[in-house]
Amino acid sequence: MAQVTVADVILQAEHLGARCVAGSPADVLVTGVEILALDELNDATEHAIAVVTTPDGAVPRPYQVDIAIRRAIAAGCAALVFVGEFPIAETSRALAGRGGLPVIMSQGIASDLAVLMDRTIRGGAEEAMSRAEFAIQRVIAASAAETEQASGVGVREAILEVASTTLGVPVTLVEDAGASWLEPDAVCIGEIPIGRVHAERDDPAAAIALPVIASVLSRALQRELHGRFGSVRSRAELIIELIFAESSRIDGFAMDAVRAGLPLQLSHAVAWLTPKHVSDPDRRAPTVLAPSVELFALQLVDQRDEQWHLAMRRDEIVVIASEELGAPDHQRRLRDVMERIVAHASSVAGPEWTFTVGLGTPQSGAAGLRQSATEARVAAEAAIAGGRFGTMEATDVTGLRRVLLDFYASPLSRTLLDDILSPLDDLGPERAAIAVRTLLAYLSHRNSLVRAGAELNLHPNAVNYRIRRIEQSLELDLADPDVRFAAELACRVRLIGMP
């Protein structure tokens, strides 16, 4: 049988009003409990708790309390319990303190109190049930107290501390994103697994109480999430509308964004995360993935100095880091956060899923946010189209690639440029790609067959043969400078989306 202290007994009897009014119950071991009259305390059992009764439940006089304390100390009692509610004289407190005797007062019925204490001391199924019931009551009360205070801060710690104290077993929350919401000890927000409640040692009362504690903790964390991140989530749809709205509607959305607390005046760097299945790119991501990643990301950036915003678009996740204009390493900080988000997403979805991230350059204002989002989305799309699954692609701050991305991001521009090369699509994907690369090499070297051949590792005559066939297919005059420029631009934009 496990050793039980007087402090353990008091804790389990709290709902009967048990409280220590003198002496210290900590580390005082107890082996049993008995009910005795005042004049029977000389016969009390050593190391037992003595529950004192008086005729007709009368309140003992101060001198009787002193006598009872002296007799209990002499008998070696573990503790002395008075039933009722009356003041304890300072002389009695001092006497109990010197004698190392915990004095307990309870408003319960003596027999009920003794039975409960005996169960706690002796253990067994009844004691486990009683302790589990008490722990559940206290955990629910702790959760309700957090709600009434509307603090939402430390609710997890408060519930776990109460559970550990009342059960007498340390209870912790072990984070585990792979936990199933169907498991009895799982802690989830909705269907998003957070982890499992865990008792540090086997205990029958803990085994009974843990599923209820997990459920209470799940609901408390749901409230905490709403309180902390409700405003962030409410801006998500507005962010998506702002990113994809027609240019003529930006001003209207910008006003709504300001009212919702979006700091459009700052500089914004956007990351675009796209999940893809390894063997089936068209498969939808697991239902739990997006909300799990959202929750992880919100908690990850909650204490950072930058302002962060998240939004969802189908399976894709948009992350925005907003800082003061000119803040150094803006994109690097965004990259650091995205690396941790990708690691979490991979742990949730499993190895058969890849997560490709595009990073936009820092841009200011509403138009800048749209521009950075476009760069990020196009960078992610280009990486996926090029077969670079699971990479993190950053948009260059300067250079031709950024200009090409602007063209690629515009459906109208891309369509017009695709029209130039569309006849090559009749050759099939592989031969069309070869033709586009051949044409680009030829045009980028100012129509030099020799230099194009060196780049392509082909004889100049072979390049000439291909170019003549391409000219016939496209019906273009490559001697015209304007035609050459349009064709080269079309090739470069086309290759962004090619492996």
CSV table of C-alpha atoms in Angstrom, one decimal:
chain,number,residue,atom,x,y,z
A,1,MET,CA,0.0,0.0,0.0
A,2,ALA,CA,1.4,3.4,-0.9
A,3,GLN,CA,2.3,5.8,2.0
A,4,VAL,CA,-0.3,8.4,2.6
A,5,THR,CA,0.2,11.7,4.4
A,6,VAL,CA,-2.2,13.8,6.4
A,7,ALA,CA,-2.0,16.4,3.6
A,8,ASP,CA,-3.3,13.8,1.1
A,9,VAL,CA,-6.2,13.0,3.4
A,10,ILE,CA,-7.1,16.7,3.8
A,11,LEU,CA,-7.0,17.2,0.1
A,12,GLN,CA,-9.5,14.4,-0.6
A,13,ALA,CA,-11.8,15.6,2.2
A,14,GLU,CA,-11.8,19.3,1.1
A,15,HIS,CA,-15.4,19.0,-0.3
A,16,LEU,CA,-16.4,18.0,3.3
A,17,GLY,CA,-14.9,21.3,4.5
A,18,ALA,CA,-11.7,19.7,5.9
A,19,ARG,CA,-9.0,22.3,6.5
A,20,CYS,CA,-5.9,22.4,8.7
A,21,VAL,CA,-6.2,25.0,11.4
A,22,ALA,CA,-3.0,24.3,13.3
A,23,GLY,CA,0.2,22.4,12.8
A,24,SER,CA,1.5,21.2,9.5
A,25,PRO,CA,0.1,18.2,7.7
A,26,ALA,CA,2.9,17.9,5.2
A,27,ASP,CA,5.0,14.7,5.4
A,28,VAL,CA,3.1,13.4,8.4
A,29,LEU,CA,2.3,9.7,7.6
A,30,VAL,CA,-1.0,8.2,8.6
A,31,THR,CA,-2.0,4.5,8.9
A,32,GLY,CA,-5.6,4.7,9.8
A,33,VAL,CA,-8.6,6.7,11.2
A,34,GLU,CA,-10.8,6.2,14.2
A,35,ILE,CA,-13.7,8.1,15.9
A,36,LEU,CA,-13.1,8.8,19.5
A,37,ALA,CA,-14.8,10.8,22.3
A,38,LEU,CA,-12.8,13.5,24.1
A,39,ASP,CA,-12.2,11.3,27.1
A,40,GLU,CA,-11.1,8.4,24.9
A,41,LEU,CA,-8.1,10.1,23.2
A,42,ASN,CA,-5.7,8.5,25.7
A,43,ASP,CA,-6.5,5.2,23.9
A,44,ALA,CA,-5.9,6.5,20.4
A,45,THR,CA,-3.9,4.4,18.0
A,46,GLU,CA,-0.4,5.7,17.1
A,47,HIS,CA,-0.1,7.2,13.6
A,48,ALA,CA,-3.9,7.3,13.2
A,49,ILE,CA,-6.2,10.2,12.6
A,50,ALA,CA,-8.5,10.8,15.6
A,51,VAL,CA,-11.9,12.2,14.7
A,52,VAL,CA,-13.2,13.7,18.0
A,53,THR,CA,-16.9,13.7,18.9
A,54,THR,CA,-18.7,15.5,21.7
A,55,PRO,CA,-22.0,14.8,23.4
A,56,ASP,CA,-24.9,16.0,21.2
A,57,GLY,CA,-22.3,17.7,18.9
A,58,ALA,CA,-21.6,20.4,21.4
A,59,VAL,CA,-18.7,22.8,20.7
A,60,PRO,CA,-15.8,22.0,22.9
A,61,ARG,CA,-14.5,24.6,25.3
A,62,PRO,CA,-11.0,26.1,24.8
A,63,TYR,CA,-9.6,24.1,27.7
A,64,GLN,CA,-11.1,20.9,26.3
A,65,VAL,CA,-9.4,21.6,23.0
A,66,ASP,CA,-6.1,22.0,24.8
A,67,ILE,CA,-6.6,18.7,26.7
A,68,ALA,CA,-7.5,16.9,23.4
A,69,ILE,CA,-4.4,18.2,21.7
A,70,ARG,CA,-2.2,17.1,24.6
A,71,ARG,CA,-3.7,13.7,24.7
A,72,ALA,CA,-3.4,13.2,20.9
A,73,ILE,CA,0.3,14.2,21.0
A,74,ALA,CA,0.9,11.8,23.9
A,75,ALA,CA,-0.8,9.0,22.0
A,76,GLY,CA,1.3,9.7,18.8
A,77,CYS,CA,-1.7,10.5,16.7
A,78,ALA,CA,-1.1,11.5,13.1
A,79,ALA,CA,-3.7,14.2,13.3
A,80,LEU,CA,-6.7,15.4,15.4
A,81,VAL,CA,-10.0,16.3,13.7
A,82,PHE,CA,-12.8,18.4,15.3
A,83,VAL,CA,-16.2,18.3,13.6
A,84,GLY,CA,-17.9,21.7,13.5
A,85,GLU,CA,-16.9,25.3,13.1
A,86,PHE,CA,-15.4,27.2,16.0
A,87,PRO,CA,-12.3,29.4,16.6
A,88,ILE,CA,-9.1,27.8,17.8
A,89,ALA,CA,-7.3,29.7,20.5
A,90,GLU,CA,-3.7,30.8,19.9
A,91,THR,CA,-2.5,28.8,22.9
A,92,SER,CA,-4.0,25.6,21.2
A,93,ARG,CA,-2.3,26.5,17.9
A,94,ALA,CA,1.0,27.0,19.6
A,95,LEU,CA,0.6,23.7,21.5
A,96,ALA,CA,-0.2,21.8,18.3
A,97,GLY,CA,2.8,23.4,16.5
A,98,ARG,CA,5.2,22.4,19.2
A,99,GLY,CA,3.9,18.9,19.3
A,100,GLY,CA,3.9,18.5,15.5
A,101,LEU,CA,0.2,17.6,15.5
A,102,PRO,CA,-1.9,18.7,12.6
A,103,VAL,CA,-5.3,19.9,13.8
A,104,ILE,CA,-8.1,19.6,11.3
A,105,MET,CA,-11.6,21.1,11.3
A,106,SER,CA,-14.4,19.8,9.1
A,107,GLN,CA,-18.1,20.6,8.7
A,108,GLY,CA,-18.9,17.1,7.6
A,109,ILE,CA,-20.6,14.3,9.6
A,110,ALA,CA,-18.0,12.4,11.6
A,111,SER,CA,-18.9,9.0,10.2
A,112,ASP,CA,-18.8,10.3,6.6
A,113,LEU,CA,-15.5,12.0,7.2
A,114,ALA,CA,-14.0,8.9,8.8
A,115,VAL,CA,-15.2,6.7,5.9
A,116,LEU,CA,-13.7,9.0,3.3
A,117,MET,CA,-10.4,9.3,5.2
A,118,ASP,CA,-10.2,5.6,5.6
A,119,ARG,CA,-10.7,5.0,1.8
A,120,THR,CA,-8.0,7.5,1.1
A,121,ILE,CA,-5.6,5.8,3.6
A,122,ARG,CA,-6.3,2.2,2.6
A,123,GLY,CA,-6.7,2.7,-1.1
A,124,GLY,CA,-8.5,0.2,-3.3
A,125,ALA,CA,-11.2,0.6,-5.9
A,126,GLU,CA,-13.5,2.7,-3.7
A,127,GLU,CA,-10.7,5.1,-2.9
A,128,ALA,CA,-9.7,5.4,-6.6
A,129,MET,CA,-13.2,6.2,-7.6
A,130,SER,CA,-13.6,8.7,-4.8
A,131,ARG,CA,-10.2,10.4,-5.7
A,132,ALA,CA,-11.0,10.4,-9.4
A,133,GLU,CA,-14.5,11.9,-8.7
A,134,PHE,CA,-12.9,14.7,-6.6
A,135,ALA,CA,-10.2,15.4,-9.2
A,136,ILE,CA,-12.8,15.7,-11.9
A,137,GLN,CA,-14.9,18.1,-9.8
A,138,ARG,CA,-11.9,20.3,-9.1
A,139,VAL,CA,-10.7,20.3,-12.7
A,140,ILE,CA,-14.2,21.4,-13.9
A,141,ALA,CA,-14.2,24.1,-11.3
A,142,ALA,CA,-10.8,25.3,-12.3
A,143,SER,CA,-11.9,25.5,-16.0
A,144,ALA,CA,-15.0,27.4,-15.1
A,145,ALA,CA,-13.0,29.8,-13.0
A,146,GLU,CA,-10.8,30.6,-15.9
A,147,THR,CA,-13.9,31.2,-18.1
A,148,GLU,CA,-15.4,33.6,-15.5
A,149,GLN,CA,-12.2,35.6,-15.3
A,150,ALA,CA,-12.1,35.7,-19.1
A,151,SER,CA,-8.4,35.6,-18.8
A,152,GLY,CA,-7.7,32.6,-21.1
A,153,VAL,CA,-4.1,32.9,-19.8
A,154,GLY,CA,-2.6,29.9,-18.1
A,155,VAL,CA,-5.7,27.8,-18.4
A,156,ARG,CA,-3.7,24.8,-19.4
A,157,GLU,CA,-1.3,25.2,-16.5
A,158,ALA,CA,-4.2,25.7,-14.0
A,159,ILE,CA,-6.1,22.6,-15.0
A,160,LEU,CA,-3.0,20.4,-15.0
A,161,GLU,CA,-1.9,21.7,-11.6
A,162,VAL,CA,-5.3,21.0,-10.1
A,163,ALA,CA,-5.4,17.5,-11.7
A,164,SER,CA,-1.9,16.7,-10.4
A,165,THR,CA,-2.7,17.9,-6.9
A,166,THR,CA,-6.0,16.2,-6.4
A,167,LEU,CA,-4.9,12.9,-7.9
A,168,GLY,CA,-1.6,12.9,-6.1
A,169,VAL,CA,0.1,12.0,-9.4
A,170,PRO,CA,1.9,14.5,-11.7
A,171,VAL,CA,-0.3,15.0,-14.8
A,172,THR,CA,1.2,16.6,-17.9
A,173,LEU,CA,0.2,17.4,-21.5
A,174,VAL,CA,2.5,15.6,-23.9
A,175,GLU,CA,2.4,17.3,-27.2
A,176,ASP,CA,1.7,14.9,-30.0
A,177,ALA,CA,0.3,16.1,-33.4
A,178,GLY,CA,-0.3,12.5,-34.4
A,179,ALA,CA,-2.7,11.8,-31.7
A,180,SER,CA,-6.2,10.8,-32.8
A,181,TRP,CA,-9.2,12.7,-31.5
A,182,LEU,CA,-10.9,9.4,-30.9
A,183,GLU,CA,-8.4,8.4,-28.2
A,184,PRO,CA,-9.7,8.9,-24.7
A,185,ASP,CA,-6.6,10.7,-23.4
A,186,ALA,CA,-6.3,12.9,-26.5
A,187,VAL,CA,-6.5,16.7,-26.2
A,188,CYS,CA,-7.9,18.3,-29.3
A,189,ILE,CA,-9.2,21.7,-30.4
A,190,GLY,CA,-12.1,20.6,-32.6
A,191,GLU,CA,-10.5,17.7,-34.4
A,192,ILE,CA,-7.0,19.2,-34.3
A,193,PRO,CA,-4.9,17.0,-32.1
A,194,ILE,CA,-2.7,18.8,-29.6
A,195,GLY,CA,-1.4,15.9,-27.5
A,196,ARG,CA,-2.3,13.6,-24.7
A,197,VAL,CA,-2.7,14.0,-21.0
A,198,HIS,CA,-0.3,11.7,-19.2
A,199,ALA,CA,0.1,10.5,-15.6
A,200,GLU,CA,3.7,10.0,-14.6
A,201,ARG,CA,3.0,6.8,-12.9
A,202,ASP,CA,0.3,4.1,-13.0
A,203,ASP,CA,-2.6,5.0,-10.8
A,204,PRO,CA,-6.2,3.7,-10.8
A,205,ALA,CA,-7.7,7.1,-10.0
A,206,ALA,CA,-5.7,8.8,-12.8
A,207,ALA,CA,-6.8,6.1,-15.2
A,208,ILE,CA,-10.4,6.9,-14.4
A,209,ALA,CA,-10.1,10.7,-14.5
A,210,LEU,CA,-7.7,11.3,-17.4
A,211,PRO,CA,-10.3,11.0,-20.2
A,212,VAL,CA,-12.5,13.6,-18.5
A,213,ILE,CA,-9.5,15.8,-17.8
A,214,ALA,CA,-8.6,15.6,-21.5
A,215,SER,CA,-12.1,16.6,-22.5
A,216,VAL,CA,-12.2,19.6,-20.1
A,217,LEU,CA,-8.7,20.7,-21.2
A,218,SER,CA,-9.8,20.4,-24.9
A,219,ARG,CA,-12.7,22.7,-24.3
A,220,ALA,CA,-10.7,25.2,-22.3
A,221,LEU,CA,-8.0,25.4,-25.0
A,222,GLN,CA,-10.8,26.0,-27.6
A,223,ARG,CA,-11.9,29.0,-25.5
A,224,GLU,CA,-8.3,30.2,-25.1
A,225,LEU,CA,-7.7,29.9,-28.9
A,226,HIS,CA,-10.8,32.0,-29.6
A,227,GLY,CA,-9.8,34.6,-27.1
A,228,ARG,CA,-6.3,34.9,-28.3
A,229,PHE,CA,-6.6,34.6,-32.0
A,230,GLY,CA,-10.2,35.4,-32.8
A,231,SER,CA,-9.4,38.7,-34.4
A,232,VAL,CA,-6.6,37.2,-36.4
A,233,ARG,CA,-8.9,34.6,-37.9
A,234,SER,CA,-11.6,37.1,-38.6
A,235,ARG,CA,-9.2,38.9,-41.0
A,236,ALA,CA,-8.3,35.8,-43.0
A,237,GLU,CA,-11.1,36.0,-45.5
A,238,LEU,CA,-10.5,39.7,-46.0
A,239,ILE,CA,-6.8,39.0,-46.7
A,240,ILE,CA,-7.7,36.5,-49.4
A,241,GLU,CA,-10.2,39.0,-51.0
A,242,LEU,CA,-7.6,41.7,-51.0
A,243,ILE,CA,-5.0,39.5,-52.6
A,244,PHE,CA,-7.4,38.3,-55.4
A,245,ALA,CA,-9.6,41.3,-55.9
A,246,GLU,CA,-9.6,43.2,-59.2
A,247,SER,CA,-7.4,46.3,-59.1
A,248,SER,CA,-10.5,48.6,-59.2
A,249,ARG,CA,-11.7,47.1,-55.9
A,250,ILE,CA,-8.5,47.4,-53.9
A,251,ASP,CA,-9.4,50.8,-52.3
A,252,GLY,CA,-12.6,49.4,-50.9
A,253,PHE,CA,-11.0,46.3,-49.5
A,254,ALA,CA,-8.1,48.4,-48.1
A,255,MET,CA,-10.6,50.5,-46.1
A,256,ASP,CA,-12.2,47.3,-44.7
A,257,ALA,CA,-8.7,45.9,-43.9
A,258,VAL,CA,-7.8,49.0,-41.9
A,259,ARG,CA,-11.0,48.8,-39.9
A,260,ALA,CA,-10.3,45.2,-39.1
A,261,GLY,CA,-6.8,46.1,-37.8
A,262,LEU,CA,-4.6,45.0,-40.8
A,263,PRO,CA,-1.5,47.3,-40.7
A,264,LEU,CA,-1.4,48.0,-44.4
A,265,GLN,CA,0.9,50.9,-43.9
A,266,LEU,CA,3.7,48.5,-42.9
A,267,SER,CA,6.0,46.4,-45.2
A,268,HIS,CA,4.6,43.0,-45.9
A,269,ALA,CA,6.4,39.8,-46.9
A,270,VAL,CA,4.2,36.9,-47.9
A,271,ALA,CA,4.8,33.1,-47.9
A,272,TRP,CA,2.6,30.8,-49.9
A,273,LEU,CA,2.5,27.1,-48.8
A,274,THR,CA,1.2,24.5,-51.2
A,275,PRO,CA,0.8,20.8,-50.2
A,276,LYS,CA,1.1,18.1,-52.8
A,277,HIS,CA,0.9,14.4,-52.6
A,278,VAL,CA,4.0,12.6,-53.9
A,279,SER,CA,2.2,10.1,-56.2
A,280,ASP,CA,-1.1,12.0,-56.8
A,281,PRO,CA,-0.6,15.8,-57.1
A,282,ASP,CA,-4.4,16.3,-57.5
A,283,ARG,CA,-5.3,14.6,-54.2
A,284,ARG,CA,-6.8,16.9,-51.6
A,285,ALA,CA,-4.8,17.4,-48.4
A,286,PRO,CA,-6.0,15.7,-45.2
A,287,THR,CA,-8.9,17.5,-43.6
A,288,VAL,CA,-7.1,18.1,-40.4
A,289,LEU,CA,-3.9,19.5,-42.0
A,290,ALA,CA,-4.9,23.1,-42.6
A,291,PRO,CA,-6.5,23.8,-39.2
A,292,SER,CA,-3.6,22.0,-37.5
A,293,VAL,CA,-1.0,24.1,-39.4
A,294,GLU,CA,-3.0,27.3,-38.7
A,295,LEU,CA,-3.1,26.6,-35.0
A,296,PHE,CA,0.6,25.7,-34.8
A,297,ALA,CA,1.5,28.9,-36.8
A,298,LEU,CA,-0.6,31.2,-34.6
A,299,GLN,CA,1.0,29.8,-31.5
A,300,LEU,CA,4.4,29.9,-33.1
A,301,VAL,CA,4.3,33.7,-34.0
A,302,ASP,CA,2.2,34.8,-31.0
A,303,GLN,CA,5.1,36.2,-29.0
A,304,ARG,CA,7.2,37.4,-31.9
A,305,ASP,CA,7.9,41.1,-32.5
A,306,GLU,CA,6.6,41.2,-36.1
A,307,GLN,CA,2.9,41.3,-36.9
A,308,TRP,CA,1.6,38.1,-38.4
A,309,HIS,CA,-1.5,37.2,-40.3
A,310,LEU,CA,-2.7,33.8,-41.8
A,311,ALA,CA,-5.3,32.9,-44.4
A,312,MET,CA,-6.4,29.8,-46.1
A,313,ARG,CA,-7.3,29.2,-49.8
A,314,ARG,CA,-8.5,25.7,-50.4
A,315,ASP,CA,-5.5,23.6,-49.3
A,316,GLU,CA,-3.0,26.4,-49.5
A,317,ILE,CA,-1.9,28.5,-46.6
A,318,VAL,CA,-0.9,32.2,-46.8
A,319,VAL,CA,1.4,33.6,-44.1
A,320,ILE,CA,2.1,37.4,-43.9
A,321,ALA,CA,4.9,39.0,-41.8
A,322,SER,CA,4.4,42.7,-41.4
A,323,GLU,CA,7.2,45.0,-40.2
A,324,GLU,CA,8.3,48.6,-40.3
A,325,LEU,CA,9.5,49.8,-43.7
A,326,GLY,CA,13.1,49.0,-44.3
A,327,ALA,CA,13.4,46.4,-41.6
A,328,PRO,CA,16.5,44.3,-42.3
A,329,ASP,CA,16.3,40.6,-42.9
A,330,HIS,CA,12.5,40.7,-43.3
A,331,GLN,CA,12.3,37.8,-45.7
A,332,ARG,CA,14.8,35.8,-43.7
A,333,ARG,CA,12.6,35.9,-40.6
A,334,LEU,CA,9.6,34.8,-42.7
A,335,ARG,CA,11.7,31.9,-44.0
A,336,ASP,CA,12.7,30.9,-40.5
A,337,VAL,CA,9.0,30.7,-39.5
A,338,MET,CA,8.0,28.8,-42.6
A,339,GLU,CA,10.7,26.2,-42.1
A,340,ARG,CA,9.1,25.4,-38.7
A,341,ILE,CA,5.6,25.4,-40.2
A,342,VAL,CA,6.7,23.0,-42.9
A,343,ALA,CA,8.3,20.7,-40.4
A,344,HIS,CA,5.0,20.6,-38.4
A,345,ALA,CA,2.9,20.1,-41.5
A,346,SER,CA,5.1,17.2,-42.5
A,347,SER,CA,4.7,15.6,-39.1
A,348,VAL,CA,1.0,15.8,-39.4
A,349,ALA,CA,0.5,14.7,-43.0
A,350,GLY,CA,3.3,12.1,-43.2
A,351,PRO,CA,6.1,11.5,-45.7
A,352,GLU,CA,3.8,11.0,-48.7
A,353,TRP,CA,3.1,14.8,-48.7
A,354,THR,CA,5.4,17.6,-49.8
A,355,PHE,CA,5.1,21.2,-48.9
A,356,THR,CA,6.4,23.8,-51.4
A,357,VAL,CA,6.8,27.4,-50.2
A,358,GLY,CA,7.1,30.5,-52.3
A,359,LEU,CA,8.4,33.7,-50.6
A,360,GLY,CA,7.5,37.1,-51.8
A,361,THR,CA,9.7,40.2,-51.5
A,362,PRO,CA,8.8,42.8,-48.8
A,363,GLN,CA,6.4,45.4,-50.2
A,364,SER,CA,4.5,48.2,-48.5
A,365,GLY,CA,0.8,49.1,-48.6
A,366,ALA,CA,-2.2,47.2,-49.9
A,367,ALA,CA,-0.8,47.1,-53.4
A,368,GLY,CA,2.5,45.9,-52.0
A,369,LEU,CA,0.8,43.1,-50.0
A,370,ARG,CA,-0.9,42.0,-53.2
A,371,GLN,CA,2.4,42.1,-55.1
A,372,SER,CA,4.3,40.1,-52.5
A,373,ALA,CA,1.5,37.5,-52.4
A,374,THR,CA,1.6,37.2,-56.2
A,375,GLU,CA,5.3,36.7,-56.1
A,376,ALA,CA,5.0,34.1,-53.4
A,377,ARG,CA,2.2,32.2,-55.2
A,378,VAL,CA,3.9,32.3,-58.6
A,379,ALA,CA,7.2,31.2,-57.0
A,380,ALA,CA,5.5,28.2,-55.4
A,381,GLU,CA,3.6,27.3,-58.6
A,382,ALA,CA,6.8,27.6,-60.7
A,383,ALA,CA,8.7,25.3,-58.3
A,384,ILE,CA,5.9,22.7,-58.4
A,385,ALA,CA,5.6,23.0,-62.2
A,386,GLY,CA,9.4,22.5,-62.4
A,387,GLY,CA,9.3,19.4,-60.3
A,388,ARG,CA,10.9,21.0,-57.3
A,389,PHE,CA,8.5,19.7,-54.8
A,390,GLY,CA,9.2,20.5,-51.1
A,391,THR,CA,11.5,23.4,-51.8
A,392,MET,CA,11.4,27.0,-50.5
A,393,GLU,CA,11.6,29.4,-53.5
A,394,ALA,CA,12.4,33.1,-52.8
A,395,THR,CA,11.6,35.8,-55.3
A,396,ASP,CA,14.7,37.8,-56.2
A,397,VAL,CA,14.6,41.4,-55.2
A,398,THR,CA,16.0,42.4,-58.6
A,399,GLY,CA,16.6,40.8,-61.9
A,400,LEU,CA,14.8,39.4,-65.0
A,401,ARG,CA,13.1,36.6,-63.1
A,402,ARG,CA,11.0,39.0,-61.1
A,403,VAL,CA,9.9,40.7,-64.3
A,404,LEU,CA,9.0,37.3,-65.8
A,405,LEU,CA,7.1,36.4,-62.6
A,406,ASP,CA,5.0,39.5,-63.1
A,407,PHE,CA,4.1,38.4,-66.6
A,408,TYR,CA,3.5,34.8,-65.3
A,409,ALA,CA,1.3,36.1,-62.5
A,410,SER,CA,-1.0,38.0,-65.0
A,411,PRO,CA,-3.5,35.6,-66.6
A,412,LEU,CA,-3.9,38.0,-69.6
A,413,SER,CA,-0.2,38.4,-70.2
A,414,ARG,CA,0.4,34.7,-69.8
A,415,THR,CA,-2.4,33.9,-72.2
A,416,LEU,CA,-1.0,36.3,-74.9
A,417,LEU,CA,2.5,34.9,-74.6
A,418,ASP,CA,1.2,31.3,-74.6
A,419,ASP,CA,-0.6,32.1,-77.8
A,420,ILE,CA,2.7,32.7,-79.6
A,421,LEU,CA,4.0,29.2,-78.7
A,422,SER,CA,0.7,27.3,-78.7
A,423,PRO,CA,1.4,25.6,-82.1
A,424,LEU,CA,4.3,23.8,-80.4
A,425,ASP,CA,2.0,22.1,-78.0
A,426,ASP,CA,0.7,19.9,-80.8
A,427,LEU,CA,4.2,18.2,-80.7
A,428,GLY,CA,3.5,16.8,-77.2
A,429,PRO,CA,4.9,17.9,-73.8
A,430,GLU,CA,8.4,16.5,-74.2
A,431,ARG,CA,9.0,17.7,-77.8
A,432,ALA,CA,7.4,21.1,-77.1
A,433,ALA,CA,9.8,21.6,-74.2
A,434,ILE,CA,12.8,20.8,-76.4
A,435,ALA,CA,11.5,23.2,-79.0
A,436,VAL,CA,11.1,26.0,-76.5
A,437,ARG,CA,14.6,25.5,-75.1
A,438,THR,CA,16.1,25.4,-78.6
A,439,LEU,CA,14.3,28.6,-79.6
A,440,LEU,CA,15.3,30.4,-76.5
A,441,ALA,CA,19.0,29.4,-76.9
A,442,TYR,CA,18.9,30.6,-80.5
A,443,LEU,CA,17.2,34.0,-79.7
A,444,SER,CA,19.2,34.7,-76.5
A,445,HIS,CA,22.4,34.4,-78.6
A,446,ARG,CA,21.2,36.8,-81.2
A,447,ASN,CA,20.3,34.1,-83.7
A,448,SER,CA,23.8,32.6,-83.6
A,449,LEU,CA,23.6,28.9,-84.6
A,450,VAL,CA,27.1,28.3,-83.3
A,451,ARG,CA,26.6,29.7,-79.8
A,452,ALA,CA,23.2,28.2,-79.5
A,453,GLY,CA,24.7,24.8,-80.5
A,454,ALA,CA,27.4,25.1,-77.9
A,455,GLU,CA,24.8,25.8,-75.2
A,456,LEU,CA,22.6,22.9,-76.3
A,457,ASN,CA,25.5,20.6,-77.1
A,458,LEU,CA,24.3,20.3,-80.7
A,459,HIS,CA,26.0,20.8,-84.1
A,460,PRO,CA,25.0,24.2,-85.6
A,461,ASN,CA,23.4,22.4,-88.5
A,462,ALA,CA,21.1,20.5,-86.1
A,463,VAL,CA,20.1,23.8,-84.4
A,464,ASN,CA,19.4,25.3,-87.8
A,465,TYR,CA,17.2,22.4,-88.8
A,466,ARG,CA,15.2,22.7,-85.5
A,467,ILE,CA,14.8,26.4,-85.9
A,468,ARG,CA,13.5,26.2,-89.4
A,469,ARG,CA,10.9,23.6,-88.3
A,470,ILE,CA,10.0,25.9,-85.3
A,471,GLU,CA,9.6,28.9,-87.6
A,472,GLN,CA,7.3,27.0,-89.8
A,473,SER,CA,5.2,25.7,-86.9
A,474,LEU,CA,4.9,29.2,-85.3
A,475,GLU,CA,4.7,31.1,-88.6
A,476,LEU,CA,7.0,33.7,-87.3
A,477,ASP,CA,9.6,35.9,-88.9
A,478,LEU,CA,12.5,35.7,-86.5
A,479,ALA,CA,14.4,38.3,-88.5
A,480,ASP,CA,12.0,40.9,-87.2
A,481,PRO,CA,13.4,42.4,-83.9
A,482,ASP,CA,9.9,42.9,-82.4
A,483,VAL,CA,9.0,39.3,-83.2
A,484,ARG,CA,12.2,38.0,-81.7
A,485,PHE,CA,11.6,40.0,-78.5
A,486,ALA,CA,8.1,38.7,-78.1
A,487,ALA,CA,9.1,35.1,-78.9
A,488,GLU,CA,12.1,35.2,-76.4
A,489,LEU,CA,9.8,36.7,-73.7
A,490,ALA,CA,7.2,33.9,-74.4
A,491,CYS,CA,9.9,31.2,-74.1
A,492,ARG,CA,11.2,32.6,-70.8
A,493,VAL,CA,7.8,32.8,-69.3
A,494,ARG,CA,6.9,29.4,-70.5
A,495,LEU,CA,10.0,27.9,-69.0
A,496,ILE,CA,9.0,29.2,-65.5
A,497,GLY,CA,6.2,26.7,-65.5
A,498,MET,CA,8.2,23.8,-67.1
A,499,PRO,CA,10.4,21.2,-65.4
